[in-house]
Structures are given as C-alpha cells and as structure tokens.
C-alpha cells in the first residue's frame, strides 16, 4: 500500500523509532531503503524530512477539497491561510530572481556562457578535476549556500490537484494572487518554462512538488527501490580555502551508469528539478579547516565522467580550460541540493 509523506504534526505523534519510515511505502521499506528506514546504516535524509508539509491531516484534507472547486476560487479565497499554514512563499521580493539564473545555468549541460562572461565572477570556483579529491589537497570552495527562501513541499494530495503548466498560468495567478508582470508571475512562468524544456539527449527530467513524487521519480530513474539520497551537510568552508580529509568513493569508487540530481526552483511551494545523470562517480569527503585541520563539514561531490555532449561554452570548460569529452568535471552538491543513487 502506498504511504504518502506525512506532515510534521503527524510525525510528532508517532513513536520516535518509526518517524523516519514516513516517506516510503511498505514495499520500499521492506527493501531497506535509505530514504528513512529505521536501522538502515546510511545517513538519513534529514533535509528531505524537514521539508515535509507542516499541514495537519485535517488541514491537508480541507485544502485538497478546496483545490477541486471550479477555477480554484475556493482555494484562492483562502490564500492567506493557505500560505501561512503550508509555509509557502506568497509575497516574493524581486531580488530573489537574481539568485537563480547563474547557478541554474551552471548545472545545465546545455547551458552556454558565451554571452554571459559578466556573470562568471559570481560562480568561479564551482568546478574542479577529480584529481583534487584526495587527502591533503587545499582548494577553494565556492559559495554553496542556498539563497532561496524557506518553503515546504505540499502534500501530494494537494500538489496533484494544482495546475503546473505554462498553459495554466491564469489559474496559477488566480490561486497565488499574482498580478500582471509581478514578481510572483515572473517566478511562476520562469520555473514552469524551465520545467517544460526538452531534456538533453539521454536525459530524463521531471519537476516535483512533493517529497512523494521525488522519491517515486528517483526509484523510476534508478530502477531500484533500494536508493540513497545525499547532500553536503552544511555551508562551512563556503567561499574560502578548504583542505580535503578522508575521501570515500560511493559504489566502491566505480563509475555509476545512472544517478539522479535535484536542484531547487523558485516557486510558491518547494519545487525541485530532478534529472538523470549518467556515468558519474560520487564521493563523500571530510572537509577540513586548512589551518587547524579540524573537520568542518561533510561534503558530497559528483564527477561527471562523460562530458562529450556538453555545450562547448559551458562554464566548466571556460573555468577549467578544456572542451567537451576531453575531461571529467566535478562539483560539490550545494546546500539543499540532492543526489540520489542506488544504495551501496
């Protein structure tokens, strides 16, 4: 039986030993999935769990019912209560729009920086070579801090009833009270337009607005129910020199034929763009202060081993001085971004 990702309020009423089981279904749990099964030896997806909807079961049912009314008028009439109760971003500041363009482009294989050299100063240092991931290496860490505002996922019982298409902009504007040419409208249109872009050759891509959808998509991409999710623990070391400590290659350091990475998008509720990432090596590395040698972070890095299909003007090649297919390209998993793999 399918088990939806429950709200924080519901989890608080559970037995402590069972709280991490809430994001998996019965079949997944029996396979020992890393997405929250008690007793599993892998790191628990604390961030994913923390983004569960704060709505109670009663509130979820109520807003879900409102989302089925004609033209979403009933839900729109409860706009303020919906925003506050569900922890949504309903009054965005225009400055938020400047936080996404460069980072989003950096992690898109088809992205070109040919006409955007002025933006490179914001992101220099994102990419590095695999040979840097060895104990004792001192290297710069880019700004990995998440600049997007705090939001929560919606329960799938609600998100599945809301429009999510550029063809439904008018309905979304009505629900979220977005005026013409407003920051809210721009935010919605840009995210939906990106979500509707054709995937690169061999890529599988999907935008997800609930934890349940993300987990289901990870399982479908990886072809296994026994999956693991990882992210860099915190932002310590960001924008400064760091030293690499102990390094562990996931999957024994072997190239993985398939993984999945998820990046946040700017939207009223928490939305991620998740896409398949073929032929990668993923590493967990202790990040140390280069002066004291004290551990300050648990870093997760991904190395793309086949860059032959990347845009020649991608920032990685501009930064590392190479071209598609000639080098591997590595980068840290930024704060609140996620990488999914089949569990070791």
Coordinates of C-alpha atoms in Angstrom, one line a residue:
X1 CA 0.0 0.0 0.0
X2 CA 1.3 3.4 -0.9
X3 CA 2.3 5.6 2.1
X4 CA 2.3 9.3 1.5
X5 CA 4.9 11.5 3.1
X6 CA 3.2 12.7 6.2
X7 CA 3.2 16.1 7.8
X8 CA 5.4 17.2 10.7
X9 CA 2.5 17.4 13.0
X10 CA 1.5 13.8 12.2
X11 CA 5.1 12.6 12.7
X12 CA 5.3 14.3 16.1
X13 CA 2.5 11.9 17.2
X14 CA 4.4 8.8 16.1
X15 CA 6.7 6.6 18.0
X16 CA 10.2 8.1 17.7
X17 CA 11.6 4.9 16.2
X18 CA 9.1 4.9 13.4
X19 CA 9.2 8.6 12.3
X20 CA 11.8 8.0 9.6
X21 CA 9.5 5.4 7.9
X22 CA 7.1 8.1 6.8
X23 CA 8.4 8.8 3.3
X24 CA 8.4 5.2 2.0
X25 CA 5.7 2.7 1.1
X26 CA 5.5 -0.8 2.5
X27 CA 7.4 -2.5 -0.4
X28 CA 10.1 0.1 -0.3
X29 CA 10.6 -0.2 3.4
X30 CA 11.0 -4.0 3.1
X31 CA 13.9 -3.4 0.7
X32 CA 15.8 -1.3 3.3
X33 CA 15.5 2.0 1.5
X34 CA 17.8 4.8 2.7
X35 CA 15.0 7.3 2.4
X36 CA 14.3 6.8 6.1
X37 CA 14.0 3.2 7.2
X38 CA 15.0 2.8 10.9
X39 CA 18.0 0.6 11.3
X40 CA 19.5 1.4 7.9
X41 CA 23.2 2.3 8.2
X42 CA 23.1 5.1 5.7
X43 CA 22.7 8.8 6.5
X44 CA 19.0 9.7 7.0
X45 CA 17.5 12.3 4.6
X46 CA 17.2 14.9 7.4
X47 CA 16.7 17.7 4.9
X48 CA 14.1 15.9 2.9
X49 CA 12.2 15.0 6.1
X50 CA 12.4 18.6 7.3
X51 CA 10.7 19.9 4.2
X52 CA 7.6 17.8 4.7
X53 CA 4.4 19.8 4.8
X54 CA 3.6 21.3 8.1
X55 CA -0.1 20.9 7.4
X56 CA -2.0 18.6 9.7
X57 CA -4.1 15.7 8.2
X58 CA -7.2 17.8 8.7
X59 CA -5.7 20.9 7.1
X60 CA -4.4 18.8 4.1
X61 CA -7.9 17.3 3.5
X62 CA -9.5 20.7 3.8
X63 CA -7.2 22.5 1.3
X64 CA -7.2 19.4 -1.0
X65 CA -11.0 19.7 -1.2
X66 CA -10.8 23.5 -1.9
X67 CA -8.3 22.7 -4.8
X68 CA -11.1 20.8 -6.6
X69 CA -13.5 23.7 -6.9
X70 CA -14.3 25.4 -10.2
X71 CA -11.4 27.8 -11.2
X72 CA -9.8 27.2 -7.8
X73 CA -11.9 30.0 -6.5
X74 CA -12.4 28.5 -3.1
X75 CA -8.7 27.9 -2.6
X76 CA -7.9 31.4 -3.8
X77 CA -10.3 32.8 -1.3
X78 CA -8.3 31.1 1.5
X79 CA -5.0 32.4 0.1
X80 CA -3.6 33.9 3.3
X81 CA -4.5 30.9 5.4
X82 CA -3.1 28.5 2.8
X83 CA 0.2 30.4 2.6
X84 CA 0.7 30.6 6.3
X85 CA -0.4 27.1 7.2
X86 CA 1.5 25.4 4.3
X87 CA 4.7 27.5 4.7
X88 CA 4.6 28.9 1.2
X89 CA 6.3 31.8 -0.5
X90 CA 3.4 34.1 -1.3
X91 CA 4.9 37.6 -1.2
X92 CA 8.3 37.2 -3.0
X93 CA 10.8 40.1 -3.3
X94 CA 12.0 40.9 -6.7
X95 CA 15.6 40.5 -5.6
X96 CA 15.0 36.7 -5.4
X97 CA 15.0 36.5 -9.2
X98 CA 18.8 37.3 -9.3
X99 CA 19.7 34.3 -7.2
X100 CA 18.8 31.6 -9.6
X101 CA 20.0 32.3 -13.1
X102 CA 23.7 31.7 -12.8
X103 CA 23.5 28.6 -10.6
X104 CA 20.8 27.0 -12.7
X105 CA 22.8 27.6 -15.8
X106 CA 26.0 26.2 -14.2
X107 CA 24.4 22.8 -13.6
X108 CA 22.7 22.5 -17.0
X109 CA 24.7 20.6 -19.5
X110 CA 23.3 22.5 -22.5
X111 CA 23.8 25.9 -20.9
X112 CA 26.1 28.4 -22.7
X113 CA 28.0 31.2 -21.1
X114 CA 29.1 32.6 -24.4
X115 CA 27.3 35.8 -23.9
X116 CA 27.4 35.9 -20.1
X117 CA 31.0 36.4 -19.1
X118 CA 29.9 39.2 -16.8
X119 CA 28.2 36.6 -14.6
X120 CA 31.2 34.3 -14.3
X121 CA 32.6 36.3 -11.4
X122 CA 29.7 35.1 -9.3
X123 CA 30.4 31.4 -9.8
X124 CA 34.1 31.0 -10.4
X125 CA 35.4 28.0 -8.5
X126 CA 32.3 25.8 -8.8
X127 CA 34.1 23.2 -11.0
X128 CA 37.3 21.1 -10.4
X129 CA 39.0 18.0 -11.6
X130 CA 38.6 14.6 -9.9
X131 CA 42.3 14.5 -9.0
X132 CA 41.6 17.3 -6.5
X133 CA 39.6 14.9 -4.4
X134 CA 42.5 13.4 -2.4
X135 CA 43.5 13.8 1.2
X136 CA 45.6 16.8 1.9
X137 CA 44.5 18.9 -1.2
X138 CA 43.9 22.5 -0.4
X139 CA 41.4 24.1 -2.8
X140 CA 38.8 26.9 -2.9
X141 CA 35.2 26.1 -2.1
X142 CA 32.6 28.2 -4.0
X143 CA 29.6 29.8 -2.3
X144 CA 27.4 26.7 -1.8
X145 CA 24.8 28.4 0.4
X146 CA 21.2 28.1 -0.6
X147 CA 20.0 31.6 -1.5
X148 CA 16.3 30.7 -1.9
X149 CA 13.7 31.4 0.8
X150 CA 12.4 28.8 3.2
X151 CA 9.5 26.8 1.9
X152 CA 7.9 23.4 2.3
X153 CA 6.7 20.8 0.0
X154 CA 2.9 20.4 -0.5
X155 CA 1.4 17.0 0.3
X156 CA 0.8 15.2 -3.0
X157 CA -2.9 15.1 -2.2
X158 CA -2.8 18.9 -2.8
X159 CA 0.0 19.4 -5.4
X160 CA -1.5 16.8 -7.7
X161 CA -4.7 18.9 -7.9
X162 CA -3.0 22.2 -8.7
X163 CA -2.1 23.2 -12.3
X164 CA 1.6 23.0 -13.2
X165 CA 1.9 24.2 -16.8
X166 CA 2.5 27.4 -18.7
X167 CA -0.8 26.8 -20.4
X168 CA -2.4 27.2 -16.9
X169 CA -0.7 30.5 -15.9
X170 CA -4.0 32.3 -15.5
X171 CA -5.3 29.7 -13.0
X172 CA -2.0 29.8 -11.0
X173 CA -2.1 33.6 -11.0
X174 CA -5.6 33.3 -9.5
X175 CA -4.6 30.8 -6.8
X176 CA -1.5 32.8 -5.7
X177 CA -2.9 36.3 -6.3
X178 CA -0.2 37.1 -8.8
X179 CA -0.6 40.5 -10.6
X180 CA 0.3 41.1 -14.2
X181 CA 4.1 41.5 -14.5
X182 CA 4.6 40.9 -10.8
X183 CA 7.5 39.1 -9.2
X184 CA 5.2 36.2 -8.4
X185 CA 4.1 35.9 -12.1
X186 CA 7.7 36.0 -13.3
X187 CA 8.8 33.4 -10.7
X188 CA 6.0 31.0 -11.8
X189 CA 6.5 31.5 -15.5
X190 CA 10.3 31.1 -15.4
X191 CA 10.1 27.9 -13.3
X192 CA 7.3 26.3 -15.4
X193 CA 9.2 27.3 -18.7
X194 CA 12.3 25.6 -17.4
X195 CA 10.4 22.5 -16.3
X196 CA 8.9 22.2 -19.8
X197 CA 12.2 22.4 -21.7
X198 CA 13.1 19.3 -23.7
X199 CA 15.6 17.1 -21.8
X200 CA 19.0 16.7 -23.2
X201 CA 19.8 13.6 -25.3
X202 CA 19.6 10.6 -23.0
X203 CA 18.4 12.7 -20.0
X204 CA 15.2 12.0 -18.0
X205 CA 13.9 15.1 -16.3
X206 CA 10.9 16.0 -14.1
X207 CA 9.9 18.8 -11.8
X208 CA 8.5 17.6 -8.5
X209 CA 6.5 19.5 -5.8
X210 CA 6.1 16.8 -3.2
X211 CA 8.5 14.5 -1.4
X212 CA 6.5 11.5 -2.5
X213 CA 6.9 12.5 -6.2
X214 CA 10.7 13.0 -5.7
X215 CA 11.1 9.5 -4.1
X216 CA 8.9 7.8 -6.8
X217 CA 10.9 9.5 -9.6
X218 CA 14.2 8.5 -8.0
X219 CA 13.1 4.9 -7.9
X220 CA 11.9 5.0 -11.5
X221 CA 15.1 6.6 -12.8
X222 CA 17.4 4.3 -10.8
X223 CA 15.3 1.2 -11.4
X224 CA 15.7 0.0 -7.8
X225 CA 13.7 0.6 -4.6
X226 CA 16.9 0.5 -2.5
X227 CA 18.0 4.1 -3.0
X228 CA 20.2 6.5 -1.1
X229 CA 20.0 10.3 -1.0
X230 CA 22.9 12.6 -0.1
X231 CA 23.7 16.2 0.2
X232 CA 26.6 18.3 1.7
X233 CA 25.9 18.7 5.4
X234 CA 26.2 22.4 5.8
X235 CA 27.9 25.5 4.3
X236 CA 31.0 25.5 6.4
X237 CA 34.0 26.2 4.2
X238 CA 31.9 28.1 1.7
X239 CA 33.8 30.9 -0.1
X240 CA 37.1 30.1 1.4
X241 CA 40.0 27.7 1.1
X242 CA 39.4 24.2 2.4
X243 CA 41.5 21.0 2.9
X244 CA 40.3 17.7 1.8
X245 CA 40.4 15.0 4.5
X246 CA 39.3 11.4 4.2
X247 CA 37.6 10.6 0.9
X248 CA 35.2 7.7 0.2
X249 CA 34.0 6.8 -3.3
X250 CA 30.4 5.7 -3.4
X251 CA 29.8 2.3 -5.1
X252 CA 33.4 1.5 -4.3
X253 CA 34.5 4.4 -6.4
X254 CA 33.2 2.8 -9.6
X255 CA 31.5 4.8 -12.3
X256 CA 27.7 4.7 -11.9
X257 CA 25.8 4.3 -15.0
X258 CA 22.9 6.3 -13.6
X259 CA 22.2 8.7 -10.7
X260 CA 19.7 11.5 -10.2
X261 CA 20.4 15.0 -9.0
X262 CA 17.7 17.5 -7.8
X263 CA 18.0 21.3 -7.7
X264 CA 15.6 23.7 -6.1
X265 CA 13.4 26.0 -8.2
X266 CA 11.8 29.3 -7.2
X267 CA 8.1 28.7 -6.8
X268 CA 5.4 29.4 -4.2
X269 CA 5.9 25.9 -2.7
X270 CA 9.0 23.8 -2.7
X271 CA 9.7 22.5 -6.2
X272 CA 12.8 20.6 -7.4
X273 CA 14.0 19.9 -10.9
X274 CA 15.3 16.4 -10.9
X275 CA 17.2 14.8 -13.7
X276 CA 19.1 11.7 -14.5
X277 CA 22.8 12.0 -14.5
X278 CA 24.7 9.2 -16.4
X279 CA 28.2 8.0 -15.9
X280 CA 29.3 9.7 -12.7
X281 CA 31.4 9.0 -9.7
X282 CA 30.2 10.3 -6.4
X283 CA 32.3 11.0 -3.4
X284 CA 31.9 11.7 0.3
X285 CA 34.7 13.8 1.7
X286 CA 35.7 15.2 5.1
X287 CA 36.2 19.0 4.7
X288 CA 38.8 20.4 7.0
X289 CA 39.9 23.9 8.0
X290 CA 43.3 24.2 6.3
X291 CA 44.9 25.9 9.3
X292 CA 43.6 23.9 12.3
X293 CA 43.0 20.7 10.3
X294 CA 39.7 20.4 12.2
X295 CA 36.8 18.9 10.4
X296 CA 34.2 21.5 9.5
X297 CA 31.9 19.8 7.0
X298 CA 30.8 16.5 5.4
X299 CA 31.0 17.2 1.6
X300 CA 29.4 15.4 -1.2
X301 CA 30.9 15.8 -4.7
X302 CA 29.8 14.4 -8.1
X303 CA 32.2 13.9 -11.0
X304 CA 30.7 13.8 -14.5
X305 CA 32.9 11.3 -16.4
X306 CA 31.5 11.8 -19.9
X307 CA 31.1 15.4 -20.9
X308 CA 31.1 14.8 -24.7
X309 CA 27.5 16.1 -25.1
X310 CA 28.0 19.3 -23.0
X311 CA 27.8 22.7 -24.6
X312 CA 31.4 23.9 -25.6
X313 CA 30.7 27.2 -23.9
X314 CA 29.6 25.6 -20.6
X315 CA 31.2 27.4 -17.7
X316 CA 33.0 24.3 -16.6
X317 CA 35.2 24.3 -19.8
X318 CA 35.7 28.1 -19.5
X319 CA 36.9 27.7 -16.0
X320 CA 39.0 24.5 -16.4
X321 CA 40.3 25.3 -19.8
X322 CA 39.1 22.4 -21.8
X323 CA 36.3 21.2 -24.1
X324 CA 33.6 18.5 -24.2
X325 CA 34.7 14.9 -23.9
X326 CA 38.3 15.8 -23.0
X327 CA 38.0 16.0 -19.2
X328 CA 35.7 14.9 -16.4
X329 CA 34.1 17.7 -14.4
X330 CA 33.4 17.7 -10.7
X331 CA 31.5 19.9 -8.4
X332 CA 30.1 19.9 -4.8
X333 CA 26.5 19.2 -4.1
X334 CA 25.3 22.6 -2.9
X335 CA 23.3 23.2 0.2
X336 CA 19.8 21.8 -0.1
X337 CA 20.5 20.2 -3.5
X338 CA 20.3 16.4 -3.5
X339 CA 21.9 13.5 -5.3
X340 CA 20.2 10.1 -5.4
X341 CA 21.9 6.7 -6.2
X342 CA 21.3 3.1 -5.7
X343 CA 22.3 2.3 -2.1
X344 CA 25.7 0.7 -1.6

